CSV table of C-alpha atoms and ligand atoms in Angstrom, one decimal:
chain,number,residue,atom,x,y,z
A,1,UNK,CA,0.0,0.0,0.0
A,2,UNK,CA,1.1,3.6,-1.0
A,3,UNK,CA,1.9,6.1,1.7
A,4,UNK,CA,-1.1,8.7,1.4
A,5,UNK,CA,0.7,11.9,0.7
A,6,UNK,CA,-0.8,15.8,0.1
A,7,UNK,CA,0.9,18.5,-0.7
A,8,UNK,CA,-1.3,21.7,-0.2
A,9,UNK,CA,0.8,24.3,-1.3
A,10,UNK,CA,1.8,27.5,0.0
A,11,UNK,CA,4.2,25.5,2.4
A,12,UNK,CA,6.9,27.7,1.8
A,13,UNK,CA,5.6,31.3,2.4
A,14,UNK,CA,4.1,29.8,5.6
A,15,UNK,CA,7.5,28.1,6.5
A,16,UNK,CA,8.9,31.8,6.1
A,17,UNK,CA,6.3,34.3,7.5
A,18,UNK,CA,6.6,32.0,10.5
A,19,UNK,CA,10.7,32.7,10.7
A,20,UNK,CA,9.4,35.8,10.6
A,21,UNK,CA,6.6,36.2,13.1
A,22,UNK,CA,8.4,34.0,15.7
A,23,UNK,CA,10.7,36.3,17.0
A,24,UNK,CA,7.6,38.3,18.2
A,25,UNK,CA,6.1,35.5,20.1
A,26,UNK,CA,5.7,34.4,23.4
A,27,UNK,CA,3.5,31.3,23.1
A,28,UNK,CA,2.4,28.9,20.2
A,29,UNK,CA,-0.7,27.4,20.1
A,30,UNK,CA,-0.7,24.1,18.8
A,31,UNK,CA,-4.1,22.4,17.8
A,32,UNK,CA,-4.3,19.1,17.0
A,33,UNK,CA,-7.2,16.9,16.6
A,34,UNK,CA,-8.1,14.8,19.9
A,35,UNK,CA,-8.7,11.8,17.8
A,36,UNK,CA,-5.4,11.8,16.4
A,37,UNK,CA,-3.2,13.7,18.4
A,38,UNK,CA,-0.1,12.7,17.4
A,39,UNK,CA,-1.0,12.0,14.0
A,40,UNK,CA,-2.4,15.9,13.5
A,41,UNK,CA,0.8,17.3,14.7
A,42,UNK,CA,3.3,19.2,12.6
A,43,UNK,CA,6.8,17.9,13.6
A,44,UNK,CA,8.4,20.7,11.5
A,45,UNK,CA,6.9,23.2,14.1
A,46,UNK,CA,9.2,22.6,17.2
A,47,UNK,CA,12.3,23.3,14.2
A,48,UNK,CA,10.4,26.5,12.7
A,49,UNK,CA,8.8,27.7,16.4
A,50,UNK,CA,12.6,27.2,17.8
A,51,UNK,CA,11.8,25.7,21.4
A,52,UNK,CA,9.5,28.5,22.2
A,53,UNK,CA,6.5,27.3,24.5
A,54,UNK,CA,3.7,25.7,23.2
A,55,UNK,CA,0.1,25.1,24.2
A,56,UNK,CA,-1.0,21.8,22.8
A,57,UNK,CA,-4.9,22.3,22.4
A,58,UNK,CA,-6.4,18.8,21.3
A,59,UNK,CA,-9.3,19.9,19.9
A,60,UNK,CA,-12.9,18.6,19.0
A,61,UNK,CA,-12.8,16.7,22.6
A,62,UNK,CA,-16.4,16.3,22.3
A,63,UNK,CA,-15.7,13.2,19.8
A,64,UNK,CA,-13.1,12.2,20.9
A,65,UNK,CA,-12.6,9.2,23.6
A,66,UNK,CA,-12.1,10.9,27.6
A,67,UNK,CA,-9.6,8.5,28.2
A,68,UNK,CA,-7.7,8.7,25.2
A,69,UNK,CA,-7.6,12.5,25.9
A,70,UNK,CA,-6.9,12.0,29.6
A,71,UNK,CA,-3.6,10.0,28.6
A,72,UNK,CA,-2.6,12.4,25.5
A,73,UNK,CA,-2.8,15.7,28.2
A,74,UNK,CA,-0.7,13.4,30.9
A,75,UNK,CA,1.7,13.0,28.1
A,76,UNK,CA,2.1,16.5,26.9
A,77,UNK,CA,1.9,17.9,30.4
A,78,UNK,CA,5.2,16.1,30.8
A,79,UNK,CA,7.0,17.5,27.9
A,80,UNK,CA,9.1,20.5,28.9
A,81,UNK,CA,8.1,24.0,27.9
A,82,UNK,CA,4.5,22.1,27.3
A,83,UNK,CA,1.1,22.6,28.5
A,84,UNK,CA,-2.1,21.2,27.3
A,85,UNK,CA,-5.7,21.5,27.2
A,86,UNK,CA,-8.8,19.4,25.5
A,87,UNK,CA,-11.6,22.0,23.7
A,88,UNK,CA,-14.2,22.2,21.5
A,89,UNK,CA,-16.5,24.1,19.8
A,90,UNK,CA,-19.5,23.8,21.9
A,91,UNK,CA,-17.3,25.5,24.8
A,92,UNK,CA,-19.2,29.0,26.2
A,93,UNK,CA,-15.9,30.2,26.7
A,94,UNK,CA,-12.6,28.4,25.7
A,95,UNK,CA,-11.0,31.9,26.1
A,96,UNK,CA,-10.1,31.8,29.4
A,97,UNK,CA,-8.9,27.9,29.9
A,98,UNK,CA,-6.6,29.1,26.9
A,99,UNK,CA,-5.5,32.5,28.8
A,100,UNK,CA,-4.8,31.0,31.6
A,101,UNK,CA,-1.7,28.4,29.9
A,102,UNK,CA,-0.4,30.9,28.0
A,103,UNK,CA,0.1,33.2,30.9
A,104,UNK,CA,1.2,29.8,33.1
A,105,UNK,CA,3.6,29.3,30.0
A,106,UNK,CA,5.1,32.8,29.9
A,107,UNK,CA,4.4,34.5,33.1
A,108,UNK,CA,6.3,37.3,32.5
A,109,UNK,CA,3.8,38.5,29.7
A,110,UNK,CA,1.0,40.6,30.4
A,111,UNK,CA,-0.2,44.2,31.1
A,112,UNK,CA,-0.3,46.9,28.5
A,113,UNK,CA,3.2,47.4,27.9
A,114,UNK,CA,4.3,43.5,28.1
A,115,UNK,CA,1.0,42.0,26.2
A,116,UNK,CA,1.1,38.4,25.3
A,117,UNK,CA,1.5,37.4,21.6
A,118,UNK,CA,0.2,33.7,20.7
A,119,UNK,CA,0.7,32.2,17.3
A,120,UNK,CA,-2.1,30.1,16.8
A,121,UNK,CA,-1.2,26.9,14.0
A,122,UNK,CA,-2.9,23.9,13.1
A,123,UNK,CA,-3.4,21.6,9.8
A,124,UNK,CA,-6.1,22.0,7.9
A,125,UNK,CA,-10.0,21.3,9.6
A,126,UNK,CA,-8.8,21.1,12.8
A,127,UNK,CA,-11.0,23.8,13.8
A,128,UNK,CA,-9.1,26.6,14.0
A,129,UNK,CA,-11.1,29.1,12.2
A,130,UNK,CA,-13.9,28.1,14.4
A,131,UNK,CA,-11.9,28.4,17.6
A,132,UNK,CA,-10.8,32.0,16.7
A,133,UNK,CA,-14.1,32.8,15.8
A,134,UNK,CA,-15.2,32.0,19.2
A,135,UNK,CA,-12.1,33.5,20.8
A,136,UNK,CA,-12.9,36.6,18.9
A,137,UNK,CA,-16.3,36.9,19.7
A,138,UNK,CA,-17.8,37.3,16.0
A,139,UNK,CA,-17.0,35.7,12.8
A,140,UNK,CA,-13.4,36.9,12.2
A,141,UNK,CA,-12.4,34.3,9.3
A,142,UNK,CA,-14.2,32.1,7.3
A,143,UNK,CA,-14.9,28.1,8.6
A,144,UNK,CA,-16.2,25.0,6.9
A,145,UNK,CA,-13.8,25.4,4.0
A,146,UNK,CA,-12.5,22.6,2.1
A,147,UNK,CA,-9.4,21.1,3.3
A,148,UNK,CA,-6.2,23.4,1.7
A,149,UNK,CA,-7.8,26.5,1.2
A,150,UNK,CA,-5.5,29.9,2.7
A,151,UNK,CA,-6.0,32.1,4.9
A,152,UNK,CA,-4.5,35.5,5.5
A,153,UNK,CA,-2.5,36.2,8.4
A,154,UNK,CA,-4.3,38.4,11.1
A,155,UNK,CA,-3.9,39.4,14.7
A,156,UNK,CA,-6.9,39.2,16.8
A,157,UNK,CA,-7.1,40.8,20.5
A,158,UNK,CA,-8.6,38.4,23.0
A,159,UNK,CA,-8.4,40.6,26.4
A,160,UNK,CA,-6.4,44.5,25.7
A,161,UNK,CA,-3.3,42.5,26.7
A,162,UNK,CA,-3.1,39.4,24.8
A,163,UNK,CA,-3.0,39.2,21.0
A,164,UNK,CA,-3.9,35.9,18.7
A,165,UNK,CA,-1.8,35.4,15.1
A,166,UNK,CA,-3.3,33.6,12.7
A,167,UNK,CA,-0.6,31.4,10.6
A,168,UNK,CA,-0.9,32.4,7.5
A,169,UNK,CA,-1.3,29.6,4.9
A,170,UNK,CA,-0.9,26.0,5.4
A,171,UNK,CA,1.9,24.0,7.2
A,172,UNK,CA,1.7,20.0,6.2
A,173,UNK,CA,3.3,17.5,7.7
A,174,UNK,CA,5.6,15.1,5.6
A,175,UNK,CA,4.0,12.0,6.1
A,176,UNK,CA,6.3,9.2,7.1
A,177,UNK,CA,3.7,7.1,9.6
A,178,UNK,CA,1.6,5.1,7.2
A,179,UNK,CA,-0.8,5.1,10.1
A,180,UNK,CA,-0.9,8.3,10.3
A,181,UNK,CA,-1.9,9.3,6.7
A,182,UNK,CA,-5.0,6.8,7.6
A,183,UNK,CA,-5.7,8.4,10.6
A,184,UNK,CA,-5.2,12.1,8.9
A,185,UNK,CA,-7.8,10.7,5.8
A,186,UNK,CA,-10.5,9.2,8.1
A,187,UNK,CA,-10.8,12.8,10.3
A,188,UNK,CA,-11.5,15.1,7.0
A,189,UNK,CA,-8.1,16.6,7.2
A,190,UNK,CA,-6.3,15.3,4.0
A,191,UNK,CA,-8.2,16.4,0.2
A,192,UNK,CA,-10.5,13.6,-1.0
A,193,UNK,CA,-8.5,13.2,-4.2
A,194,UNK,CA,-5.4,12.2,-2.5
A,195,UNK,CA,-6.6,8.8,-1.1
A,196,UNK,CA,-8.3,5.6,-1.7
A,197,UNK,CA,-11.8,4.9,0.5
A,198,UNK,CA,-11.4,1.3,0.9
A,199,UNK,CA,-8.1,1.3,1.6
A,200,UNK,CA,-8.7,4.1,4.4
A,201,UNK,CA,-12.4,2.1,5.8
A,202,UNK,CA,-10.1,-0.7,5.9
A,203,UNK,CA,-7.8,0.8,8.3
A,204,UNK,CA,-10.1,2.4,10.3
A,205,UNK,CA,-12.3,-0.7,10.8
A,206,UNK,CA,-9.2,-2.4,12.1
A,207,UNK,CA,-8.4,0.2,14.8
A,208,UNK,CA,-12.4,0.0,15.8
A,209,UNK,CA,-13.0,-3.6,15.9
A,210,UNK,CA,-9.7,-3.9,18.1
A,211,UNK,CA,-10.6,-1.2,20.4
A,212,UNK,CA,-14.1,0.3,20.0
A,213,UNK,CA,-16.4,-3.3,19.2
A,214,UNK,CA,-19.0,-2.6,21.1
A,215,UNK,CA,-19.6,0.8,19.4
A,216,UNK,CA,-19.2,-1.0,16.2
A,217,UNK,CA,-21.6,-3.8,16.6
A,218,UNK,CA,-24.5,-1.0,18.1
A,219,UNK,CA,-23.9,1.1,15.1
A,220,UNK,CA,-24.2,-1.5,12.4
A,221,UNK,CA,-26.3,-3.8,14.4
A,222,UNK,CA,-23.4,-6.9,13.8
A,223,UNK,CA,-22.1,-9.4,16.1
A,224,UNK,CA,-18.8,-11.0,17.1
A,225,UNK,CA,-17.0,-7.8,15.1
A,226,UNK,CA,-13.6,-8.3,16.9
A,227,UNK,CA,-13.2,-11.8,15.2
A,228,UNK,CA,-14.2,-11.0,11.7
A,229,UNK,CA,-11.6,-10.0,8.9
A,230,UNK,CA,-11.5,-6.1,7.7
A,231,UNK,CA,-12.8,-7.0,4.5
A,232,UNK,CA,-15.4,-9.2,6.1
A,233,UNK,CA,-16.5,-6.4,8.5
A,234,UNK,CA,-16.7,-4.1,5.4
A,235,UNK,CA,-18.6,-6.2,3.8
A,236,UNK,CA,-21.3,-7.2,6.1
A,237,UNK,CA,-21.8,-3.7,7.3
A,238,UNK,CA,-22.2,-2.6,3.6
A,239,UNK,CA,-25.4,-5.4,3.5
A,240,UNK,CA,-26.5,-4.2,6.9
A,241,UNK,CA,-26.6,-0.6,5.3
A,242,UNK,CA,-28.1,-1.8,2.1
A,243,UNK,CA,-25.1,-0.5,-0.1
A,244,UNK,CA,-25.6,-3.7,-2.8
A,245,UNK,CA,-25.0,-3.1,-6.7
A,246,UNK,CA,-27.2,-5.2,-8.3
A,247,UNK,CA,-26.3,-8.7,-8.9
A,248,UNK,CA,-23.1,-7.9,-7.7
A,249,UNK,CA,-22.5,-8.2,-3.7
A,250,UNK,CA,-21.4,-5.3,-1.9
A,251,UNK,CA,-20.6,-2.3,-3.4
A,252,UNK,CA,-17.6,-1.7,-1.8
A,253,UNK,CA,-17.3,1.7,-2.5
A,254,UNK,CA,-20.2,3.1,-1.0
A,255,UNK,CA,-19.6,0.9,2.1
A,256,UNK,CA,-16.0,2.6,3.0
A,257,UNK,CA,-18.2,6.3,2.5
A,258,UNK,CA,-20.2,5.1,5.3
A,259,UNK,CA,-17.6,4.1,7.7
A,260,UNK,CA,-15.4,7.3,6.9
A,261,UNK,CA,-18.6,9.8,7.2
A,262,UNK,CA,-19.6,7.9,10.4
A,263,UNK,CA,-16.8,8.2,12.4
A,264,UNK,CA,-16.3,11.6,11.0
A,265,UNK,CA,-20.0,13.0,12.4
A,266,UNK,CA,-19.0,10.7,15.5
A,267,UNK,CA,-22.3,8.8,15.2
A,268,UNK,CA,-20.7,5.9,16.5
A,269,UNK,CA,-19.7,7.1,19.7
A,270,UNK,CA,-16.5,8.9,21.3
A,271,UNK,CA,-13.4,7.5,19.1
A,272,UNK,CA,-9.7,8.4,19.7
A,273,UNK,CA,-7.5,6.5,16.6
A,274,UNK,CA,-4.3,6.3,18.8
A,275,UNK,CA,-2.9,6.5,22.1
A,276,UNK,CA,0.4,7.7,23.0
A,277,UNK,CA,2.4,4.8,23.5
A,278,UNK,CA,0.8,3.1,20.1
A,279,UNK,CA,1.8,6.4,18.6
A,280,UNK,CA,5.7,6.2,19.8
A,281,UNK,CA,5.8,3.1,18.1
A,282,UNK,CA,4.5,3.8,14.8
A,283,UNK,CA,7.0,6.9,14.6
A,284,UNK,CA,9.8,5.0,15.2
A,285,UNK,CA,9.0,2.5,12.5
A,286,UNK,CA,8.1,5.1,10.4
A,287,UNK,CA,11.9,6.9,10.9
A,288,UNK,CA,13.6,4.0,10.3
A,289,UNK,CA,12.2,3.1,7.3
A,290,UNK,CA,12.3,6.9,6.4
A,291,UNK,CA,16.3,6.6,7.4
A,292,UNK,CA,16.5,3.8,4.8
A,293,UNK,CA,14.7,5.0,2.1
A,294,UNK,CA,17.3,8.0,2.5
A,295,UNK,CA,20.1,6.2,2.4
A,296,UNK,CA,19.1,4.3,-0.4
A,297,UNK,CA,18.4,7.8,-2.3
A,298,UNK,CA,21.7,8.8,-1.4
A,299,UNK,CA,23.8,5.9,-2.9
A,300,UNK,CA,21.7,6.2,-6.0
A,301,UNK,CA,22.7,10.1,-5.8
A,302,UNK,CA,26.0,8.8,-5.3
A,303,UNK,CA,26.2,6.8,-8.1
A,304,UNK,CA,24.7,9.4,-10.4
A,305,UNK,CA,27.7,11.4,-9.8
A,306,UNK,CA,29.8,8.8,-10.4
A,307,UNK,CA,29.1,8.3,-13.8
A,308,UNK,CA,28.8,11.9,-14.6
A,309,UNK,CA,32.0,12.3,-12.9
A,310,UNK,CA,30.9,14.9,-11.0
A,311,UNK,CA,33.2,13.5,-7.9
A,312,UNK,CA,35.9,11.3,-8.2
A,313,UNK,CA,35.2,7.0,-7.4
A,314,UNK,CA,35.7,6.5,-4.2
A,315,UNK,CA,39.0,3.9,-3.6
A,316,UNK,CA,36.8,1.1,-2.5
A,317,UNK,CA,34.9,1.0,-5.7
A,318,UNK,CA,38.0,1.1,-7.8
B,401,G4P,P1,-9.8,25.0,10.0
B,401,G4P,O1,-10.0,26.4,10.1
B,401,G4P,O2,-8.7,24.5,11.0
B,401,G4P,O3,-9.6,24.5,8.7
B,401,G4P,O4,-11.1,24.2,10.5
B,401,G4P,P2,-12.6,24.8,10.7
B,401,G4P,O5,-12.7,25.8,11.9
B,401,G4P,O6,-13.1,25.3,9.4
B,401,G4P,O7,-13.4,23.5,11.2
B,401,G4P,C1,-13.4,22.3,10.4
B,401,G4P,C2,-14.7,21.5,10.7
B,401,G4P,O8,-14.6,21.0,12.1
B,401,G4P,C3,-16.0,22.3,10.7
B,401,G4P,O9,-17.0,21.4,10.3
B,401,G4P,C4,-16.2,22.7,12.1
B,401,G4P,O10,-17.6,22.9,12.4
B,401,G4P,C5,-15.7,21.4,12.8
B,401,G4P,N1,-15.3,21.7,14.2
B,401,G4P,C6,-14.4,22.7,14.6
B,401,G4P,N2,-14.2,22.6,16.0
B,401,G4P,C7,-15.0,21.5,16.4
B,401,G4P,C8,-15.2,20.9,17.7
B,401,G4P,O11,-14.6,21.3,18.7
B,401,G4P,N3,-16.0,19.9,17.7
B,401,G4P,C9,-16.7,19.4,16.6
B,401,G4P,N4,-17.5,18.3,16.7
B,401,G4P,N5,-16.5,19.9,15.4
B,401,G4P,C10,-15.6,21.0,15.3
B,401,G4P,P3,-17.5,21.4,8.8
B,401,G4P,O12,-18.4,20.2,8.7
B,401,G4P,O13,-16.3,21.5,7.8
B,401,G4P,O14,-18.3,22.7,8.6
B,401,G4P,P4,-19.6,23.2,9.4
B,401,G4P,O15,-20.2,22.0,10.0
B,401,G4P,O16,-19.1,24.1,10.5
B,401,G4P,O17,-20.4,23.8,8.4
């Protein structure tokens, strides 16, 4: 299976007007999706936000597993130079859980003459359009965009001493998880050109039967889910759901839609796709392999030169 990959552009100017706006900041807001925590992060951000301190704000709690969250906040809560807190969009006021980190993170901020500045980033549907409209108090920017679209930076004043940027563009990870692009395609984040549906349902119907059967066999009224095959599973939800082509079984298709759109509207239930140990694990398989494929590039690089004598054989190939 391919690695799912997207590229939505604009990664540059938004690598640079983050240089840029850094210097000027006291806090970064990180928000990452609290079904996929570690999948939804940007691990180019630490590099580009050079250690400052971050607020990790795993968003969209409400579908997301308590747990799950629990353990993901114990783990960032550890991290030095790292806070975080679990929100979402049906929160009166987020504002002043998201105050009070920041000042906790930078305590010398604050006051007229010493206001705190907060770069707020996040991929793409992770709800930070909504957030800052909520922060703001009106509709500031535009949400329910499809994944990729840009944004302008802007500053936005919470409290007369504490000032919101908005990342301008888009900042993508390079996906070297495989799990992760799943993860990434199941929650809405990635464009629906970029990956296959079955593959994806798949994928997702592994992690659920594993860890959320119950909420799987209530949703699509099947027993004994934990002990059927992924293709199996797919299939007999598919019947349950009456997605048939005629004289042809299953359509198969149709079937992964429905798993996709229901864990994305959460009708299943509170789902969290990884934990944080499960997540360790996946990155470092995913670096390794990553290191090889590099090195394998490079040899081929290597050799490239060679021929076109672009630098001299090295004595052991002589
Ligand atoms: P972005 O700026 O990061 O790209 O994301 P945006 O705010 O546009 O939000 C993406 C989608 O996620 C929106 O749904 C939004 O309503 C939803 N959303 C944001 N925060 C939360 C949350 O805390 N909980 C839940 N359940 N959903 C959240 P949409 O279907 O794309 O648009 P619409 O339903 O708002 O029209």
């Amino acid at each position: 299976m391919a690695m799912i990959q997207w590229f939505p552009g604009h990664m540059h100017l938004t690598q640079k007007a983050i240089a840029e706006r850094i210097k000027a900041i006291d806090v970064v807001v990180e928000l990452l999706d609290a079904r996929l925590p570690g999948s939804s992060a940007n691990p180019m951000l630490a590099t580009l936000t050079q250690g400052k301190p971050t607020l990790k704000v795993l968003n969209k709690q409400d579908m997301a597993d308590p747990e799950r969250t629990a353990l993901w906040l114990a783990h960032y809560n550890a991290l030095p130079g790292t806070r975080a807190i679990a929100l979402d969009a049906s929160m009166s006021a987020p504002a002043k859980a998201l105050l009070g980190a920041c000042h906790a993170l930078a305590p010398n901020r604050g006051g007229l003459a010493k206001p705190m500045r907060v770069l707020i980033c996040g991929i793409p549907n992770v709800g930070k359009s909504t957030l800052i409209n909520t922060l703001a108090g009106k509709r500031a920017t535009k949400t329910g965009d499809e994944a990729g679209v840009t944004k302008l930076e802007q500053r936005i004043a919470i409290a007369p001493d504490f000032y919101l940027y908005d990342t301008p563009g888009l900042l993508w990870p390079r996906i070297i998880v495989a799990k992760s692009g799943y993860n990434l395609a199941a929650s809405g984040a990635v464009g629906r050109n970029a990956f296959d549906e079955q593959e994806v349902a798949l994928e997702l119907l592994d992690c659920l039967k594993t860890h959320y059967p119950t909420l799987l066999e209530a949703r699509f009224k099947l027993q004994g889910v934990a002990q059927m095959a992924d293709e199996q599973l797919l299939e007999a939800l598919g019947r349950q759901r009456g997605a048939l082509q005629s004289g042809k079984g299953v359509n198969w298709q149709k079937a992964a839609e429905i798993v996709i759109y229901d864990f994305r509207s959460a009708v299943m239930g509170r789902i969290t796709l990884e934990t944080p140990d499960e997540f360790a694990q996946w990155l470092a398989t995913g670096q390794k392999l990553d290191a090889e494929r590099q090195l394998k590039k490079d040899a081929i690089e290597l050799d490239r030169k060679i021929r076109f004598k672009q630098v001299p054989r090295p004595a052991s190939r002589r």
